[in-house]
Amino acid sequence: MTAVLFDFSGTLFRVESTESWLRGVLATAAIRLDETELTAAARALEAAGALPGGSAPERIPDELADTWLIRDRSAALHRAAYTGLSRQVPLPDPALHDALYDRHMTPDAWAPYPDAVEVLRTLRERGVPVGVVSNIGWDLRPVFRAHGLDPYIDVYVLSYEHGIQKPDPRLFATACEALGADPRRTLMVGDDRRADGGAGALGCGVHFVDHLPVTDRPDGLRPVLDLVG
């Protein structure tokens, strides 16, 4: 393999916990909940799957079913899907649902996996081109810049910018073309066997990592270095 594509959420970065997410927004809005109320609201939001990059929804409301399937094709669809899930949970102020969505797009909401910088730096030192291919509804480049990973990324291919979402092989093909890489010599690294596995239809190699908290996956990316020349 002579080029590598990485997924974003659950692969290079992990989003904060649902409780941290809610606490951050409540603090900014100067709204206080007692601990019992806050814990209950966080659990309900987690069950609803309202945090992008967090737990999957336990149930998709009928009115969101169609939007959910294509949520990563545009910024508007992504926001509608996740704020729609959030609104299944009563909160003290209706404006908090949009505030929660806005917070998840900030660099403070994300942490890189412990070995992400090391692996990306090593690939750069070896002259291996690297792309990020993500199903997402917003620009994640500021997250990479804030955490010091942007210098190691050659191209970003984001679903909402192309109106195509993984596992559609066209998204991976766009990344390979931008890198000048042969798909048959390109490795896709991700945590979603269906979405990221779509790269296999293009002839890419595929390597999966576990979508775990950053404290529970200190070296999940290091095997990539053994797979790339």
XYZ file of C-alpha atoms in Angstrom:
229
model
C 0.000 0.000 0.000
C 1.344 3.407 -0.978
C -1.457 5.769 0.153
C -3.821 5.824 3.125
C -7.350 7.129 3.601
C -8.700 7.615 7.113
C -12.188 8.039 8.461
C -12.658 10.843 11.010
C -15.006 10.003 13.886
C -14.128 6.814 15.736
C -10.932 6.431 13.723
C -8.649 9.451 14.123
C -10.828 11.358 16.618
C -13.478 10.569 19.205
C -16.226 12.970 20.235
C -16.697 13.879 23.899
C -19.193 12.010 26.076
C -22.854 12.949 25.895
C -22.719 14.223 29.467
C -19.722 16.458 28.740
C -21.479 17.712 25.603
C -24.600 18.671 27.534
C -22.660 20.202 30.431
C -20.698 22.402 28.048
C -23.811 23.788 26.397
C -25.641 24.354 29.676
C -22.638 26.211 31.079
C -22.436 28.475 28.025
C -26.163 29.190 28.267
C -25.911 29.780 32.058
C -28.636 27.204 32.662
C -28.384 25.055 35.773
C -29.831 21.589 36.210
C -29.403 19.541 39.331
C -27.230 16.457 38.903
C -30.186 14.072 38.763
C -31.854 16.079 35.993
C -28.617 16.510 34.082
C -27.761 12.815 34.236
C -31.253 11.850 33.115
C -31.169 14.289 30.200
C -27.726 13.074 29.109
C -28.884 9.454 29.169
C -31.981 10.328 27.151
C -29.913 12.214 24.562
C -27.549 9.261 24.293
C -30.415 6.829 23.791
C -31.812 9.155 21.128
C -28.455 9.146 19.317
C -28.498 12.936 19.272
C -24.714 13.411 19.497
C -23.053 13.012 16.083
C -20.160 10.629 16.478
C -21.678 9.218 19.650
C -23.977 6.271 20.219
C -26.326 5.187 17.451
C -30.020 5.957 18.018
C -31.972 3.234 19.750
C -34.905 4.178 17.506
C -35.319 6.486 14.529
C -38.604 8.418 14.721
C -40.789 7.813 11.684
C -40.697 11.475 10.712
C -36.888 11.384 10.527
C -36.465 8.022 8.812
C -35.926 9.354 5.289
C -33.675 12.207 6.400
C -31.576 9.861 8.526
C -30.657 7.677 5.568
C -29.201 10.606 3.598
C -28.138 12.853 6.491
C -24.520 13.078 5.361
C -25.275 14.426 1.892
C -25.664 18.047 2.962
C -25.151 20.371 5.913
C -28.890 21.045 6.124
C -29.824 17.361 6.200
C -27.188 16.611 8.829
C -28.412 19.364 11.141
C -32.060 18.408 10.593
C -31.389 14.762 11.407
C -29.456 15.333 14.620
C -31.445 18.258 15.998
C -34.542 16.210 15.198
C -33.210 13.407 17.386
C -32.233 15.879 20.100
C -35.727 17.349 20.143
C -37.099 13.971 21.206
C -35.666 14.891 24.618
C -37.256 17.788 26.558
C -34.720 20.435 27.608
C -35.192 23.638 29.657
C -34.859 25.892 26.592
C -35.714 24.842 23.007
C -32.692 26.811 21.766
C -30.438 24.265 23.471
C -31.036 21.744 20.689
C -29.319 23.937 18.093
C -26.672 24.907 20.642
C -25.881 21.226 21.192
C -25.483 20.682 17.468
C -23.234 23.736 17.211
C -21.013 22.553 20.065
C -20.277 19.195 18.446
C -18.634 21.031 15.546
C -16.084 22.759 17.799
C -12.528 21.465 18.317
C -13.146 21.251 22.073
C -15.733 18.540 21.474
C -13.159 16.202 19.907
C -9.986 14.456 21.045
C -7.521 12.632 18.780
C -6.710 9.041 19.614
C -3.380 8.829 21.482
C -1.450 7.369 18.550
C -3.018 9.478 15.793
C -0.255 12.102 15.630
C 2.506 9.493 15.735
C 0.979 7.413 12.951
C 0.228 10.396 10.718
C 3.680 11.884 11.302
C 5.343 8.577 10.446
C 3.357 8.285 7.229
C 4.421 11.809 6.291
C 8.068 10.959 7.012
C 7.756 7.927 4.738
C 6.318 10.062 1.944
C 2.931 8.299 2.059
C 0.056 10.564 0.930
C -2.891 10.702 3.344
C -6.527 11.641 2.879
C -9.518 11.906 5.197
C -12.807 10.556 3.850
C -15.737 11.274 6.139
C -19.498 11.031 6.172
C -20.223 14.373 7.785
C -22.321 17.513 7.473
C -19.787 20.186 8.440
C -16.204 21.280 7.859
C -13.920 19.262 10.134
C -10.704 20.966 8.979
C -10.672 23.366 11.976
C -10.693 20.349 14.311
C -7.581 18.965 12.626
C -5.884 22.374 12.732
C -6.681 22.957 16.408
C -5.265 19.579 17.412
C -2.162 19.808 15.218
C -3.048 17.037 12.750
C -3.764 19.170 9.683
C -0.104 19.301 8.491
C -0.224 15.542 7.930
C -3.382 15.509 5.777
C -3.055 16.019 2.017
C -6.733 16.027 1.098
C -10.139 16.056 2.773
C -13.099 14.450 1.017
C -16.256 15.199 2.980
C -19.613 13.747 2.024
C -21.608 16.964 2.400
C -19.264 18.783 -0.001
C -19.873 16.193 -2.716
C -23.494 15.148 -2.083
C -22.300 11.527 -1.842
C -21.915 9.442 1.272
C -20.009 6.281 2.062
C -20.211 3.421 1.153
C -20.603 4.913 -2.339
C -17.255 4.118 -3.995
C -17.287 7.468 -5.800
C -16.300 9.219 -2.577
C -13.224 7.021 -2.191
C -12.439 7.420 -5.894
C -12.501 11.206 -5.475
C -9.956 10.940 -2.662
C -7.675 8.610 -4.604
C -7.766 10.885 -7.629
C -6.935 13.919 -5.499
C -3.959 12.075 -4.021
C -2.846 10.703 -7.388
C -3.098 7.240 -5.826
C -3.955 3.893 -7.378
C -6.986 2.560 -5.452
C -5.514 -0.940 -5.622
C -2.519 0.337 -3.641
C -4.534 2.472 -1.232
C -5.585 1.492 2.290
C -8.851 2.741 3.813
C -8.850 2.833 7.621
C -12.172 3.182 9.413
C -14.453 1.948 12.160
C -17.661 1.309 10.192
C -17.654 -1.969 8.323
C -20.482 -0.965 6.024
C -19.567 2.651 5.271
C -15.786 2.352 5.216
C -15.941 -1.111 3.723
C -17.322 0.505 0.574
C -13.743 1.289 -0.412
C -13.288 -2.400 -1.144
C -15.554 -2.088 -4.195
C -12.945 0.244 -5.677
C -10.149 -2.235 -5.042
C -8.769 -0.529 -1.930
C -7.486 -2.498 1.005
C -9.574 -1.950 4.130
C -8.457 -2.001 7.771
C -10.916 -1.590 10.632
C -10.380 -0.121 14.093
C -12.702 -0.213 17.086
C -14.810 2.862 17.867
C -13.836 3.173 21.533
C -13.180 6.028 23.988
C -9.692 7.468 23.536
C -8.613 6.108 26.915
C -9.542 2.575 25.844
C -7.718 2.569 22.497
C -4.168 3.850 22.969
C -2.581 2.131 19.975
C -5.343 1.012 17.630
C -3.884 2.891 14.654
C -0.307 1.639 14.892
C -0.952 -1.572 12.879
C -1.535 0.700 9.867
C 2.208 1.365 9.749
C 2.866 -2.334 9.166
C 0.440 -2.379 6.234
C 1.917 0.568 4.352
C 5.255 0.532 2.534
